[in-house]
Each structure stands twice: as C-alpha cells, then as structure tokens.
Short mmCIF file of C-alpha atoms and ligand atoms in Angstrom, two decimals:
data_model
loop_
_atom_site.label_atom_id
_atom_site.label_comp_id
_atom_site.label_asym_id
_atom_site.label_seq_id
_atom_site.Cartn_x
_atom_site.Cartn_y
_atom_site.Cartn_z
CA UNK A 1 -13.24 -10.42 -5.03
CA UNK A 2 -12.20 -7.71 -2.70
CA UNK A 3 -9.56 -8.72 -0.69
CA UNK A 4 -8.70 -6.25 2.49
CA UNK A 5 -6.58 -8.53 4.44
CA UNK A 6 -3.35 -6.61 5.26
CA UNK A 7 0.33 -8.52 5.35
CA UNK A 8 2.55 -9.02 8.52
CA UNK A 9 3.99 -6.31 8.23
CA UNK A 10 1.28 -3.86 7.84
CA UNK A 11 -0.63 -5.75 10.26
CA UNK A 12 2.34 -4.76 12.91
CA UNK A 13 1.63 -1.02 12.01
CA UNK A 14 -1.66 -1.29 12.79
CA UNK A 15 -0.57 -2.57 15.96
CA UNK A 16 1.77 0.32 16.82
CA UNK A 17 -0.86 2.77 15.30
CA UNK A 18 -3.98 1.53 17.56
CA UNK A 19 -1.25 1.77 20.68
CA UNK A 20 -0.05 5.31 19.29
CA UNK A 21 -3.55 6.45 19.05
CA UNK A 22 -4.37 5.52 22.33
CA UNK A 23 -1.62 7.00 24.02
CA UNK A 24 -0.54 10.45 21.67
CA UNK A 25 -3.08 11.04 18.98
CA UNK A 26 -6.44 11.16 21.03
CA UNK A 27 -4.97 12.78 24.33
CA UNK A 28 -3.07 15.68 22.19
CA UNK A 29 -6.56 16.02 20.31
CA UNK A 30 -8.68 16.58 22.86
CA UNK A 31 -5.55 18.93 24.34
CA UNK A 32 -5.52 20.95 20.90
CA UNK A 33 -9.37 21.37 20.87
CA UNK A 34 -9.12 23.06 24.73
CA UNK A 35 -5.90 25.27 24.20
CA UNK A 36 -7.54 25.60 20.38
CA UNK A 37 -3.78 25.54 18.48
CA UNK A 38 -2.41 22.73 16.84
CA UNK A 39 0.27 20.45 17.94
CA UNK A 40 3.47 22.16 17.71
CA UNK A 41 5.58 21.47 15.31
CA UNK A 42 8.92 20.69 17.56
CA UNK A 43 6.76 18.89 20.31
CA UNK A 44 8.56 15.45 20.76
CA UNK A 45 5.44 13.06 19.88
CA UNK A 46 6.51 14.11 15.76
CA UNK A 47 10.04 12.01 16.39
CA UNK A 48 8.51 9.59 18.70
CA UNK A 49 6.20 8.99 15.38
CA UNK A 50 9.24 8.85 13.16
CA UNK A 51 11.14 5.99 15.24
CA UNK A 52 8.60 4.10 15.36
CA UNK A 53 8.24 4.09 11.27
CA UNK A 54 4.71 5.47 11.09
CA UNK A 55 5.30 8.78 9.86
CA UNK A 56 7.83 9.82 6.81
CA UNK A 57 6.92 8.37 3.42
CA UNK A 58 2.86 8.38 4.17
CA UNK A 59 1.34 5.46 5.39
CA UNK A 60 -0.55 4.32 2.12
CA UNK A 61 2.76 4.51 0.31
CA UNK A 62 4.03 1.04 -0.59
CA UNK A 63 7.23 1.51 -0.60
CA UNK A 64 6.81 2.12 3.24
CA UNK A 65 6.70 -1.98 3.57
CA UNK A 66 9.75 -2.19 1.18
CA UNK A 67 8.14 -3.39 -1.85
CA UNK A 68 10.42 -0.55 -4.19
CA UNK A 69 10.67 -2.86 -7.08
CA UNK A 70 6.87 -3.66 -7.46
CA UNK A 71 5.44 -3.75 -11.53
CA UNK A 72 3.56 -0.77 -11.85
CA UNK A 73 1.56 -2.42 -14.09
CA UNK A 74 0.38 -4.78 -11.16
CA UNK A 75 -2.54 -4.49 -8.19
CA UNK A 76 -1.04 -2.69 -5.42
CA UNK A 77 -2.25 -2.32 -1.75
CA UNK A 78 -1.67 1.28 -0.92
CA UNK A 79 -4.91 2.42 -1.59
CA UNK A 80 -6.20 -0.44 0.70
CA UNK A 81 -4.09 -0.43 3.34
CA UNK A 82 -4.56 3.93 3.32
CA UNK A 83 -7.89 3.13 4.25
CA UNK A 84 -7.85 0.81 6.84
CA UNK A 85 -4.86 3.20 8.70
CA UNK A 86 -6.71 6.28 7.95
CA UNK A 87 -9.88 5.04 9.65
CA UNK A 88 -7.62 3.74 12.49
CA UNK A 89 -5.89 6.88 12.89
CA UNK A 90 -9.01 8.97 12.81
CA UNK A 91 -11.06 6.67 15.62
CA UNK A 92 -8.33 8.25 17.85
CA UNK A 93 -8.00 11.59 16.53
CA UNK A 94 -8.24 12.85 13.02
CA UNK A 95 -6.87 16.12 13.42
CA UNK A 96 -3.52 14.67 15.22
CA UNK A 97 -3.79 12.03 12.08
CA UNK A 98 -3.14 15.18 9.88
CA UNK A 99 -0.77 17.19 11.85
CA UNK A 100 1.63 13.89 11.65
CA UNK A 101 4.40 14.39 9.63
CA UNK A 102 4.40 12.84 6.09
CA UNK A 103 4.43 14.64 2.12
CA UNK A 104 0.36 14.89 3.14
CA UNK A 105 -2.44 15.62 0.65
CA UNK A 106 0.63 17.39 -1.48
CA UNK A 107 1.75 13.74 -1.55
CA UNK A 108 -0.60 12.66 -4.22
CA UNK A 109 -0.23 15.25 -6.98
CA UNK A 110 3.35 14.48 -6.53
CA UNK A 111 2.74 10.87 -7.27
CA UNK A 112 0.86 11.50 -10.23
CA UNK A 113 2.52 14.21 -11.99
CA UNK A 114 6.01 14.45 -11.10
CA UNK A 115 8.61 13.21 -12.86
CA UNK A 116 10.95 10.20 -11.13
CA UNK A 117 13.17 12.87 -10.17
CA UNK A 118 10.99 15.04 -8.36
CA UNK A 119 9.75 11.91 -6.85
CA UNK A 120 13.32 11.27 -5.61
CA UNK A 121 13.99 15.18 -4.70
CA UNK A 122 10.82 16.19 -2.97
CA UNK A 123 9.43 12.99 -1.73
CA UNK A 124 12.60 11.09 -0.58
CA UNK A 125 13.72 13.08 1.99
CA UNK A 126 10.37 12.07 4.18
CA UNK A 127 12.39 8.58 4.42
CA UNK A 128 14.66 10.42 7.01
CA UNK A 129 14.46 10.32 10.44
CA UNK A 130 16.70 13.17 11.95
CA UNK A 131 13.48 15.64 11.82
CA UNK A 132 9.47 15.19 11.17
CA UNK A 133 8.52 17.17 7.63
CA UNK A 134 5.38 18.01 6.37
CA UNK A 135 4.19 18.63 2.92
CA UNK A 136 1.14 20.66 1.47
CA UNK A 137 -1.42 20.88 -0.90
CA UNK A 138 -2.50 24.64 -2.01
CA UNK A 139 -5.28 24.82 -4.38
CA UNK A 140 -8.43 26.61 -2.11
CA UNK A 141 -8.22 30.94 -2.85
CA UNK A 142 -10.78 33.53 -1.86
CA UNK A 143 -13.62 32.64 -4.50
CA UNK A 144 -12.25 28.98 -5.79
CA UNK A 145 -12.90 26.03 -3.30
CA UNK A 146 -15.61 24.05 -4.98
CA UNK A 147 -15.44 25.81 -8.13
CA UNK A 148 -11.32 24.60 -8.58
CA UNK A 149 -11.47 26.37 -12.08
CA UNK A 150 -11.52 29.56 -11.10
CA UNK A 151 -7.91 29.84 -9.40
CA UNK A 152 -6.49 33.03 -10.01
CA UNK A 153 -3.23 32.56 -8.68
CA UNK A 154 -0.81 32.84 -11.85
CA UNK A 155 2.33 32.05 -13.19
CA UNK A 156 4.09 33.69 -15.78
CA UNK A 157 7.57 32.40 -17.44
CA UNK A 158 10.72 34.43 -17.29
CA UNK A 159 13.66 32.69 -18.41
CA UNK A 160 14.35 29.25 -16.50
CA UNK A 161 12.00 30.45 -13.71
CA UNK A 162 8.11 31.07 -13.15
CA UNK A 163 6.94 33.99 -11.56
CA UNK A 164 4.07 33.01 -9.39
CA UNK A 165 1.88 35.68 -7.80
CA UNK A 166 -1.51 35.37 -5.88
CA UNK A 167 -2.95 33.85 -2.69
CA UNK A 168 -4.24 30.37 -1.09
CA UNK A 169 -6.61 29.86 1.41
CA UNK A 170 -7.32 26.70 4.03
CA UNK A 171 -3.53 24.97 3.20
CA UNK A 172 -3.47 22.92 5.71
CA UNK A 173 0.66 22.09 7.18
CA UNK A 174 1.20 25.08 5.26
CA UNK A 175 3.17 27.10 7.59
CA UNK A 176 5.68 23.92 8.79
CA UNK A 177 5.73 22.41 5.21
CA UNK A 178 8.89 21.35 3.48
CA UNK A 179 7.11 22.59 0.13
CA UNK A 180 3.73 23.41 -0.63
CA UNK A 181 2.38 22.12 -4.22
CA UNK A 182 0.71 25.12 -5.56
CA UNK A 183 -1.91 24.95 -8.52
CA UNK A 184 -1.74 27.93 -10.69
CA UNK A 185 -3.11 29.35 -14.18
CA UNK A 186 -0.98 30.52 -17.31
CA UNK A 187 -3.50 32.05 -18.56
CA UNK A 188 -7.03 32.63 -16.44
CA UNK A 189 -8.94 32.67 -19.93
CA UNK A 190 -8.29 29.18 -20.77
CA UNK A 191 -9.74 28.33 -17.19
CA UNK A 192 -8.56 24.68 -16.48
CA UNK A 193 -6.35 23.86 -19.73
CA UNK A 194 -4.29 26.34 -18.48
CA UNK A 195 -3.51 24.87 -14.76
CA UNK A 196 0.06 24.53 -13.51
CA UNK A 197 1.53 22.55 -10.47
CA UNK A 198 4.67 23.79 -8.89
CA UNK A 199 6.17 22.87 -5.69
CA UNK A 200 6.76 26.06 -3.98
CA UNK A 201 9.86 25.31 -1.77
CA UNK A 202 9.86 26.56 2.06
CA UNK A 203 12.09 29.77 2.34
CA UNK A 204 11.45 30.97 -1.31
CA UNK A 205 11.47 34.02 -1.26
CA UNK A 206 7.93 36.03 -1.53
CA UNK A 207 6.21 33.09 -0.13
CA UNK A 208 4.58 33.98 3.19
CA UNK A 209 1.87 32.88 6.00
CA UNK A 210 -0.91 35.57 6.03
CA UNK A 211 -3.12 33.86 8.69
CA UNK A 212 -3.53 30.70 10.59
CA UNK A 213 -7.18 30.19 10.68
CA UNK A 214 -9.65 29.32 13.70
CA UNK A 215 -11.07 26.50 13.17
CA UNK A 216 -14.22 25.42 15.18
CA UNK A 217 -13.01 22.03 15.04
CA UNK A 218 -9.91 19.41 13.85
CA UNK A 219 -7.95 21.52 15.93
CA UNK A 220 -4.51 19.70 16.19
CA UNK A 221 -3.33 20.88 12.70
CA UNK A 222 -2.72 24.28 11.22
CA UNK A 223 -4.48 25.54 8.22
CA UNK A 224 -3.49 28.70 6.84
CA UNK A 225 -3.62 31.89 4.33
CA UNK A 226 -0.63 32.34 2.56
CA UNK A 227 0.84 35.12 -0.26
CA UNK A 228 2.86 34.50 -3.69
CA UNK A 229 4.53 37.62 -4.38
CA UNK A 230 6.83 37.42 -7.05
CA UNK A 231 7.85 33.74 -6.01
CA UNK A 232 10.48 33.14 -9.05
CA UNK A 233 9.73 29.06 -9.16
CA UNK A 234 12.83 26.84 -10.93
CA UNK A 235 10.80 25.51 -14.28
CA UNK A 236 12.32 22.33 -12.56
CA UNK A 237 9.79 22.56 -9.92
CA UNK A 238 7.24 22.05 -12.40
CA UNK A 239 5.16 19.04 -11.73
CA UNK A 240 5.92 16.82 -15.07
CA UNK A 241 7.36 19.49 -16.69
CA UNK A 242 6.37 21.44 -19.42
CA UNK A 243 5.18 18.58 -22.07
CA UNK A 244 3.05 17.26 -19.31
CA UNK A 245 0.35 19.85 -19.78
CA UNK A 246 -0.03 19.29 -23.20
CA UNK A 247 -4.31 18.43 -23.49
CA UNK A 248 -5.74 19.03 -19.89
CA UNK A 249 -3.36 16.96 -17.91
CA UNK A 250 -2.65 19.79 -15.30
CA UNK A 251 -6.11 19.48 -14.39
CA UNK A 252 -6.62 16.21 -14.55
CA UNK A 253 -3.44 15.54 -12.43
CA UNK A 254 -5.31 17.56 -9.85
CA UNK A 255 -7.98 15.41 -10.04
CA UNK A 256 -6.94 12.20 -10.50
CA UNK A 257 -5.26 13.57 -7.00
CA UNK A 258 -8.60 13.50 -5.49
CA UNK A 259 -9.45 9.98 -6.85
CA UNK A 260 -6.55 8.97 -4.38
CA UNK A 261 -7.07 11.29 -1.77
CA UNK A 262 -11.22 11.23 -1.45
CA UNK A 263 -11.51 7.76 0.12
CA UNK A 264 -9.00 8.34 2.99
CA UNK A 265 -10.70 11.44 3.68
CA UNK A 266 -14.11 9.61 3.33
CA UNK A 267 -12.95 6.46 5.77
CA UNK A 268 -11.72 9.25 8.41
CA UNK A 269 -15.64 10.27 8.76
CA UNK A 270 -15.86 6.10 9.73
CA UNK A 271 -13.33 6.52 12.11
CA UNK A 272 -15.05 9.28 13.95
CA UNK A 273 -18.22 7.12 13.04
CA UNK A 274 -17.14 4.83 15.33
CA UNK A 275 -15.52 6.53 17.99
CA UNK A 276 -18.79 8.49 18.41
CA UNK A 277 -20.96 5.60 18.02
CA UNK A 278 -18.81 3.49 20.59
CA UNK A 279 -18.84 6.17 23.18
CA UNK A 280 -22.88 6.11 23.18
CA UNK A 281 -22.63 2.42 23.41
CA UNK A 282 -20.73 2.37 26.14
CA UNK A 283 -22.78 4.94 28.04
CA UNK A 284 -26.21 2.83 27.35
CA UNK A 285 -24.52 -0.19 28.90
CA UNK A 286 -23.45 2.06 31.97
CA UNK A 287 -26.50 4.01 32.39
CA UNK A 288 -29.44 2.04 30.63
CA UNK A 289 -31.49 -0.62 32.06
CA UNK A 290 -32.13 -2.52 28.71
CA UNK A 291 -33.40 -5.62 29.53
CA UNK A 292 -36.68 -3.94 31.05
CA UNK A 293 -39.38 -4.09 28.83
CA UNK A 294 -39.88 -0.27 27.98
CA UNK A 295 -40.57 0.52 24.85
CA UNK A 296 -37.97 3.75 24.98
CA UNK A 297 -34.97 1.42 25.82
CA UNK A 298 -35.95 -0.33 22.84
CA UNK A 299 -36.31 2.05 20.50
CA UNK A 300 -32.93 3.80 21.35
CA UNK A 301 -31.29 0.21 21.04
CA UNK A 302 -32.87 0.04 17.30
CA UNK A 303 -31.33 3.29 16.52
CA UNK A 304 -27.94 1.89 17.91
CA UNK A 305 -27.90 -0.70 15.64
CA UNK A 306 -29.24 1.04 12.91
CA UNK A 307 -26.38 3.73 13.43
CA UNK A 308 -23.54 0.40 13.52
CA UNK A 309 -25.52 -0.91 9.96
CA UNK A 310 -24.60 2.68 8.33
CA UNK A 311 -21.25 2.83 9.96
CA UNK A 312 -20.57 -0.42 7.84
CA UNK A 313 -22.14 0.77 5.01
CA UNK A 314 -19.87 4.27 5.09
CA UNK A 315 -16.58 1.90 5.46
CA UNK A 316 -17.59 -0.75 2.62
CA UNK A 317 -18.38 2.14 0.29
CA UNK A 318 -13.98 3.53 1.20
CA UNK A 319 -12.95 0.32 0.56
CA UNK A 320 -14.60 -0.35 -2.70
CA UNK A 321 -13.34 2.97 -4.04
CA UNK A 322 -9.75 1.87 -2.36
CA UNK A 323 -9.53 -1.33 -4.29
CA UNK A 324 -10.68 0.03 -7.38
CA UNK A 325 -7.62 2.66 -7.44
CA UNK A 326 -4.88 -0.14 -6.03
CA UNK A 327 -6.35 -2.30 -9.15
CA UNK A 328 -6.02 0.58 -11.60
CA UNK A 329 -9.18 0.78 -12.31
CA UNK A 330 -11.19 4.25 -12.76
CA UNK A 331 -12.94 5.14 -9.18
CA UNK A 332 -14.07 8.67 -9.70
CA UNK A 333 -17.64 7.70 -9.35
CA UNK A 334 -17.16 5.44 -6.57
CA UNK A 335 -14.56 7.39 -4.65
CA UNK A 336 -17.54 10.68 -4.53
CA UNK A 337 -20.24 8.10 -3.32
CA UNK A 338 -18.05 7.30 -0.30
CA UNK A 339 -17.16 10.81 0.71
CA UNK A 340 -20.70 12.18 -0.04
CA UNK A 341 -21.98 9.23 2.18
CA UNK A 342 -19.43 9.05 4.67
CA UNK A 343 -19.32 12.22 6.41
CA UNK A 344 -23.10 12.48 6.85
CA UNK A 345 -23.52 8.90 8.67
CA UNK A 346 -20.48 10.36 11.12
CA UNK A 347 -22.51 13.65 11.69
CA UNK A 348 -25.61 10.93 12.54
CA UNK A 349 -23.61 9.24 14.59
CA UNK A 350 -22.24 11.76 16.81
CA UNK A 351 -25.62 13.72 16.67
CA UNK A 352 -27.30 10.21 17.64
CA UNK A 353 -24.41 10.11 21.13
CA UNK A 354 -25.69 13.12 22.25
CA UNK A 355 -29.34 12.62 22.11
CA UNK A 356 -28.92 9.52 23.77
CA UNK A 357 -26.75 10.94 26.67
CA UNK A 358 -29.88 13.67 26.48
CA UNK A 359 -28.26 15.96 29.35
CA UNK A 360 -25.19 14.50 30.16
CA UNK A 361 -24.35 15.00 26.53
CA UNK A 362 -25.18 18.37 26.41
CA UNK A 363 -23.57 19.54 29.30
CA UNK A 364 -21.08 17.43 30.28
CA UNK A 365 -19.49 15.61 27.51
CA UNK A 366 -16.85 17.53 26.43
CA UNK A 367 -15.19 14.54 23.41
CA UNK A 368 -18.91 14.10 21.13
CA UNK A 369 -18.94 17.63 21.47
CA UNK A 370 -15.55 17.85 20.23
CA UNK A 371 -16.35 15.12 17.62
CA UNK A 372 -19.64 16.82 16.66
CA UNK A 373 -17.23 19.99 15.30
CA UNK A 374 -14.57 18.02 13.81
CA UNK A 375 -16.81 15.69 11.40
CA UNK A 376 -18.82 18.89 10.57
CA UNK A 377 -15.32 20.11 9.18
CA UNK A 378 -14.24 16.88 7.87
CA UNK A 379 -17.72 17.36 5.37
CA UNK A 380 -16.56 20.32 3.62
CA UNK A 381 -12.91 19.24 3.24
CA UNK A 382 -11.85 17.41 0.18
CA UNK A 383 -15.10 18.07 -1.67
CA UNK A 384 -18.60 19.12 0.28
CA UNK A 385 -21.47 16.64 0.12
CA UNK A 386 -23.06 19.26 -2.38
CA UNK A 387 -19.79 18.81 -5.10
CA UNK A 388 -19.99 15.37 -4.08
CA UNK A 389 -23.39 14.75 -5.56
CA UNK A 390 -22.40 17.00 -8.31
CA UNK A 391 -19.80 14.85 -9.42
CA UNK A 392 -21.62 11.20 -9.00
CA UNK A 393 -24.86 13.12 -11.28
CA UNK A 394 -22.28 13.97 -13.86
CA UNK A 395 -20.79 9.97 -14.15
CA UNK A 396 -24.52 8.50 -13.93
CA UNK A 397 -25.88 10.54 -16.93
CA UNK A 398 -22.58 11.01 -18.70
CA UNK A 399 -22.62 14.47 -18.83
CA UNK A 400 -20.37 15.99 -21.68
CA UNK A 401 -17.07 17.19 -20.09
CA UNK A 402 -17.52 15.02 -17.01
CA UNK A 403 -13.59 15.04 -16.48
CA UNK A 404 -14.14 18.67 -15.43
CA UNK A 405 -16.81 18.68 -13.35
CA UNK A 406 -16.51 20.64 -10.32
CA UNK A 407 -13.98 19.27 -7.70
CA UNK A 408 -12.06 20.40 -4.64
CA UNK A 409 -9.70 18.89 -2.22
CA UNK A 410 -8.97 19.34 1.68
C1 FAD B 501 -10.00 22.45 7.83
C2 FAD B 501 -9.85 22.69 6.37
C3 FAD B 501 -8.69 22.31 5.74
C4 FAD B 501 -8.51 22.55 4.38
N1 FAD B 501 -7.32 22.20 3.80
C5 FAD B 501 -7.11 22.49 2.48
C6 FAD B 501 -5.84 22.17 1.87
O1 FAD B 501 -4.94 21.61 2.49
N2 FAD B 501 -5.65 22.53 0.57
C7 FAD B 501 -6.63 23.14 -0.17
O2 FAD B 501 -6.39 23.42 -1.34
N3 FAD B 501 -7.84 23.45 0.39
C8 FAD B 501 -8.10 23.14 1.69
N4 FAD B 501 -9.31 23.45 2.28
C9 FAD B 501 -10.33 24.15 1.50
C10 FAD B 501 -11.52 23.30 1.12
O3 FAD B 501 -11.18 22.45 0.04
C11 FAD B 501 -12.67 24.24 0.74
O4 FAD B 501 -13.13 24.86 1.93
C12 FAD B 501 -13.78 23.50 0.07
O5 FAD B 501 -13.37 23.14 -1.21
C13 FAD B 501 -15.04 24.37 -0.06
O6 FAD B 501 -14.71 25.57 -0.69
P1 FAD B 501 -15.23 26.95 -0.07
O7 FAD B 501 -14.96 26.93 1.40
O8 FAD B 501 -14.65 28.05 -0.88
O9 FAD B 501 -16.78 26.91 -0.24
P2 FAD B 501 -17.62 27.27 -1.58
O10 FAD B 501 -17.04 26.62 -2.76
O11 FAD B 501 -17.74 28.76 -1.59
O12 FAD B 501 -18.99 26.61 -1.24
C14 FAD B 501 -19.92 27.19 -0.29
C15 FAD B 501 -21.15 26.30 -0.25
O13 FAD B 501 -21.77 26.27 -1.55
C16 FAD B 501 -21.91 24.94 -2.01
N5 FAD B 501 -21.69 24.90 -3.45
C17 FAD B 501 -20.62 25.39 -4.14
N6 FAD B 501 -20.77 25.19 -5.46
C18 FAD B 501 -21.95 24.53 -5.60
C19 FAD B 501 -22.69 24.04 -6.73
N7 FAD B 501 -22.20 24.14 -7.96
N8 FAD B 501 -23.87 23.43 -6.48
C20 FAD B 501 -24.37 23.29 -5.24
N9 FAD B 501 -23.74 23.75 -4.14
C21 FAD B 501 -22.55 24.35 -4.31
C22 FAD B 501 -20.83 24.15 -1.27
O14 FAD B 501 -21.17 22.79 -1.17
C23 FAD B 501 -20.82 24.84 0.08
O15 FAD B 501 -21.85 24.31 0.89
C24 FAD B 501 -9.53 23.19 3.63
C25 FAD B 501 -10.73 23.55 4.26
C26 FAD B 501 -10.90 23.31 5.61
C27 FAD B 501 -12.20 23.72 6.25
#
C-alpha cells in the first residue's frame, strides 16, 4: 500500500516550510515577477533559509532527517517526502522554490553517478551553514533540449584532464552555482554511448555566463547561457569515473536523473494547481451568490469541483511515481504520466481563475496572471508534454531501444 505519511520530523519542516512560504517565498515571487530579476543571490532570506535547516543538502535528501546509516538496499522516503515539500513549496512560489539554495537538479546525477567521494566533495559542503550554495544541471544547447542526444558540447582527454569546449543553454542557478554538472560527448558519432558527466567547478577557467535569459515567467531564479572554452576538467571530476561509462551508463545516468527529478517537477504544477484553484474559490465565495438558483452559478460551481477532482488526480499520479522510486522500483513510465498530466491540469486551473473572475481577472489580478506564465514555463521544463507522451508510447508498446527514447530535463 502506498504509505505518504511523513515522520515528526519531516512533519516539523513542513511546518516551517508552509510559514516560510507564506512569509518569503510568495511575497519575493510576486516581487521578482514585477522588478522581472531573480532573487539575489546575497539577499538575506538565502541564510534565513539555511538556519532554519530547509535549504543545504536538498529537501528530498534523507540524510537531511539524519538517517546516514540507512540500508540502501531498503525503501526510503526521499522520493516521498520530495513530493509532498515540492508541492508545498510551489503553492507559495515555485520560482523562489528553485532559486533556494541546495545541489538542485545537478543534485540527482550526482546521486546516481558519482562515486562516494564526489558525493562527499561536491555534495557535502551544502551541509554548511556559513553561506547559501547552489548547484546546476547543464544539459539544454542551441539544437538539443528534447532531442538530449544531440549535445555537441565535447570533451576530449589530455593527460589527467578533459578539455571541454561548447555551450549550454536554459542552466538554471548557473551563474551563482558552486559547480555546474555538464553532459558532454567523446565522440558526437556514437551519439549517446558516448555521453560524459563532469562537474564543471565555479572559477574554472574558460567557463563563463553568456546571457541570463528573460523569462516570461518563474521569475525569482536565474537561467542562463554559458561558454566552455578550453575548460581543462580534473578526470577526477568525472561523474563515476572512467569504468562507469562502459555500455550506455552515461546516458542512462542522465536519465535515471530524470526518473528522480520528473515527479518533483510534476507535483510543482499541483502546487500552482492549487494556489490558482484556491484563489478562484475564494473569489466565488466573496463575489458569488451561490445559493440562488441560477443555472450559471451552478455550472461554474461544477467546474470548481471538477477542477479540485483533477487537481487530485495530478498529485496521486506524483506520488505513485514517488513511491515507486523510494521502493526501488522502475518508474520511468509512471514518473512521464505525472509530468505529462500535471502541468496541463495547472494551466486548466489557472485558465479556469480567470474566466471565473471574467473582468476582474483580466484586468486586475495581477498573481493568476503571474501564475498563468509560470505553469506555462513549468510545461516545457524537465520534459514538454509532447516528449512526455513520447516516452509513456515507447514503455506501452515496448518499443526497441526504449532506454533511449527522447528525454530532457529542466
Ligand atoms: C525556465 C527554464 C529552465 C530550464 N532549466 C534547465 C536546466 O537547469 N538545465 C538544462 O539542461 N535545461 C534547462 N532548461 C531547458 C529545457 O529542458 C528545454 O527548454 C526543454 O528540454 C525543451 O527543449 P527546447 O527548448 O530546445 O525545445 P525543442 O526540443 O526545440 O522543442 C520545441 C517543441 O517541439 C516539440 N518536440 C520536440 N521534439 C519532438 C518530437 N520528437 N515529437 C513531437 N514534438 C517534439 C517540443 O515538445 C516543443 O514543443 C530550462 C528551460 C526553461 C524554460
């Protein structure tokens, strides 16, 4: 049976998160989307976050409750408890969720491929408090979001170093990230056998921030162009190391990344869901007379519920694909359903606010217009609903080669 109750402890996070969200992460979203730049990176909320416990490690990382010596071989409850913080932290803003610190998407890959000591030397100095630090995740180029094969970013061997040289698109934390795990080819005719991961340090040399993008929405984060040029990478920085990527594992590290990554991306969608849905519930109770016997009123109340039924739906369909990955068990399949589901019931939902606010909405409401923008670039993110749909065909007919189908990432 799937169990989502959470523990004491992570039940107190929640706590601090819903009074966080409340207080920081929705006003410095809404602040973000009018002044259109992202929280800066010194601005005092980051520590505030890091006292408090919430930030650092990531929140779906176990050993955030202090549960270091769990069996690996043994359920876990990151996966589940990612969810249920991710939608929490998205209801109040998703794009301050993102800009707080924490290892990020780049936090996954990490998990998956490195060895225990790049575990220990890239993730463990998030558990430090003295300063907020962000980590990223660079696949996207010019040419190569949904189609993740066709990187062209390469990497070529020189003594104890690789030479990486090309560009990334969309990184988002990019330009205040302690690293940046970069995804790279040794050779662009073997397409995806020949995929590298290397965490590209801050301050290496030939690394640098091309553009910081304008986003028409999920403003409170950067998310940024960068250049390789000649970045000489320590062979020590490769994810796994070299016997690693014998067979296809560089590419499938990438995507068993997004088996992780694709539910808390698809349960943000819910949180914005619900934030949308609860702010046009809210104004029918102000500004509808619904106990009068007109057939519009009752029509716009069976939408309401209609919209709260999918919202459900969307949030059951994250957690299923959360407690298949905490139990080990493959969740490709279900892990696309949720994030090709979720972010269209979200788009519904803040589509359905408006129309029901009619002119108010349209000229005066100022946060489901702001919500309207950030869901619509929440459903291209990690995977569009096209890919998405791609990737669930592929499982259902068991196409040949299915562990390559088409994939992306935030
Ligand atoms: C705010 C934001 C943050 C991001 N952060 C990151 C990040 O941190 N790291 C990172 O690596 N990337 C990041 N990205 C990039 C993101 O993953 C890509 O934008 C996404 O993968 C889509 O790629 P694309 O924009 O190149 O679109 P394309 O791949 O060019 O797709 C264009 C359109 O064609 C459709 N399409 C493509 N192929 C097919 C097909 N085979 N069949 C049917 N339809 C298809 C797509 O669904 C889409 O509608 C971010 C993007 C955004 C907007």
């Amino acid at each position: 049976m799937i169990d989502l109750s959470l523990d004491n402890a992570s039940r107190a996070q929640l706590t601090m998160l819903k009074w966080l969200g409340e207080k920081y992460l929705r006003p410095l979203g809404i602040e973000a989307d009018r002044l259109e730049r992202p929280i800066p990176p010194d601005h005092e909320f980051f520590l505030k976050v890091l006292e408090m416990g919430l930030g650092g490690r990531g929140l779906n990382d176990e050993e955030d409750n202090g549960k270091k010596s769990r069996d690996p071989d043994k359920p876990s409850s990151g996966a589940r408890r990612g969810v249920i913080f991710a939608e929490e932290a998205s209801y109040w803003d998703r794009g301050s969720a993102v800009a707080l610190p924490g290892p990020g998407l780049g936090g996954a890959p990490i998990h998956h491929m490195g060895t225990p000591e790049q575990k220990e030397r890239f993730l463990g100095p998030f558990r430090q408090k003295d300063r907020p630090r962000w980590g990223a995740f660079g696949m996207t180029e010019a040419g190569a979001g949904s189609d993740v094969a066709g990187i062209r970013t390469t990497a070529v061997k020189d003594g104890d170093h690789y030479v990486l040289n090309g560009s990334k698109t969309f990184i988002s934390n990019s330009q205040r990230a302690e690293w940046v795990v970069v995804f790279a080819t040794v050779d662009p005719s073997k397409g995806r056998d020949a995929h590298r991961a290397f965490v590209v340090e801050k301050g290496t040399p030939g690394f640098s921030i091309t553009r910081v993008e304008k986003k028409i929405g999920l403003r409170a984060y950067e998310t940024c162009s960068f250049t390789l040029d000649n970045c000489r990478i320590p062979v020590a920085n490769l994810l796994g190391g070299e016997a690693f990527y014998e067979g296809r594992a560089g590419f499938k590290g990438a995507m068993k990344s997004f088996d992780s990554t694709r539910p808390i991306v698809a349960v943000m969608s819910v949180g914005i869901a619900r934030a949308a849905w609860e702010h046009a519930r809210d104004f029918i109770r102000q500004n509808y007379v619904t106990d009068r016997p007109v057939p519009r009123y009752q029509r716009i109340l069976e939408r309401l519920a209609l919209m709260r039924m999918k919202i459900d739906h969307a949030r059951l369909l994250c957690w299923r694909a959360a407690w298949l990955a905490d139990h080990k068990k493959p969740n490709t399949l279900e892990a696309s359903i949720a994030k090709a589901y979720a972010p269209p019931v979200a788009l519904e939902a803040t589509r359905l606010g408006l129309e029901i606010m009619a002119d108010a909405g349209i000229t005066g409401d100022a946060y489901l217009d702001k919500l309207y923008r950030d869901v619509k670039v929440l459903d291209i993110v990690e995977g569009t609903q096209q890919i998405q749909r791609i990737v669930i065909a592929r499982r259902i007919v068991d196409y040949p080669g299915v562990s390559g189908e088409p994939a992306d990432k935030e």
